XYZ file of C-alpha atoms in Angstrom:
115
model
C 61.560 98.000 330.492
C 57.951 97.850 329.225
C 54.940 96.916 331.826
C 54.704 93.482 330.107
C 57.812 91.878 330.495
C 58.309 93.088 334.505
C 56.325 89.780 334.909
C 58.784 87.438 333.248
C 58.812 84.434 335.441
C 62.191 82.197 335.449
C 63.122 79.225 337.245
C 65.900 79.517 340.131
C 69.140 78.688 339.219
C 69.160 75.854 341.471
C 65.922 74.791 340.133
C 67.143 74.299 336.844
C 68.342 70.452 336.632
C 65.340 69.594 337.590
C 62.860 71.601 335.266
C 63.782 68.825 332.309
C 62.997 66.111 334.594
C 59.688 67.532 335.790
C 58.865 68.517 332.356
C 59.084 65.223 330.902
C 57.352 63.823 333.458
C 54.556 66.197 333.093
C 54.018 65.384 329.426
C 53.948 62.172 329.816
C 51.162 62.353 331.629
C 48.835 64.489 329.891
C 45.445 62.596 328.771
C 41.885 61.792 330.673
C 43.545 61.321 334.132
C 42.769 63.682 337.561
C 45.693 65.580 338.344
C 46.310 66.732 342.094
C 48.488 69.081 343.690
C 49.670 67.398 346.945
C 50.842 68.932 350.354
C 51.559 65.885 352.594
C 52.565 67.749 355.334
C 49.194 69.354 355.835
C 47.064 66.887 354.207
C 45.889 69.167 351.236
C 44.935 67.869 347.711
C 43.322 70.124 345.192
C 42.469 68.705 341.770
C 43.614 70.397 339.020
C 41.464 70.678 335.339
C 43.198 69.342 332.656
C 43.725 73.617 330.973
C 45.296 74.356 333.894
C 47.627 71.049 334.398
C 48.256 71.942 330.518
C 49.356 75.278 331.326
C 51.808 73.569 333.885
C 53.331 71.591 330.927
C 53.448 74.378 328.870
C 55.580 76.519 331.377
C 57.763 73.475 332.736
C 58.604 73.101 328.793
C 59.405 76.986 328.487
C 61.452 76.560 331.379
C 64.123 73.099 330.092
C 64.997 75.602 327.086
C 66.150 78.220 328.955
C 62.979 80.350 328.534
C 61.280 82.992 331.032
C 57.496 82.826 330.683
C 55.108 85.853 330.701
C 51.052 85.017 330.663
C 49.041 87.797 328.835
C 45.468 87.239 329.226
C 44.049 87.042 325.498
C 42.638 90.104 325.372
C 45.283 92.892 326.956
C 46.488 95.604 324.194
C 49.418 95.944 323.906
C 51.600 99.449 322.741
C 53.496 98.883 319.711
C 56.414 99.209 322.210
C 55.491 96.373 324.681
C 55.161 93.730 321.734
C 58.496 95.192 320.434
C 59.821 94.081 324.133
C 58.042 90.797 323.961
C 59.187 90.051 320.625
C 62.932 91.402 321.272
C 62.430 93.504 318.111
C 62.808 97.307 317.865
C 60.072 99.172 317.602
C 60.778 100.471 314.046
C 61.198 97.087 312.901
C 57.545 95.816 314.591
C 55.831 98.944 312.862
C 56.832 98.103 309.360
C 55.429 94.293 310.232
C 52.090 96.178 311.248
C 51.840 98.680 308.273
C 52.832 95.141 305.919
C 49.865 93.549 307.029
C 51.922 90.812 308.943
C 50.534 91.391 312.161
C 47.340 92.475 313.010
C 46.519 95.654 314.810
C 44.188 98.575 315.381
C 43.841 101.669 316.076
C 42.568 104.113 319.124
C 43.197 107.279 317.531
C 45.871 107.751 316.468
C 48.092 104.783 318.428
C 48.702 101.194 317.010
C 47.714 98.288 319.435
C 48.207 94.934 319.376
C 46.171 91.979 320.483
């Protein structure tokens, strides 16, 4: 399996029933509010920026649909095999999409890289 797919994150099976409720609750609370993570046992409160809260909402929504999540940074470049694995298509099919201009890429020497 490609390196990029080694970091797939999926919910634990015992938590799956609760994921949809959490996703709905998070989605309902997007807006101009303060978001806190609270650890009552240790009396810790951490304020979350809106952008981080939105990432949590997106992850929860994908998990509620049964989709695992992988987080890639914006500037990360993928090989054709990594991109094909991530898209769950064959590498030759991905190369055809690249060559037809349907997916942007650039070359490093003779190797295609997808961003």
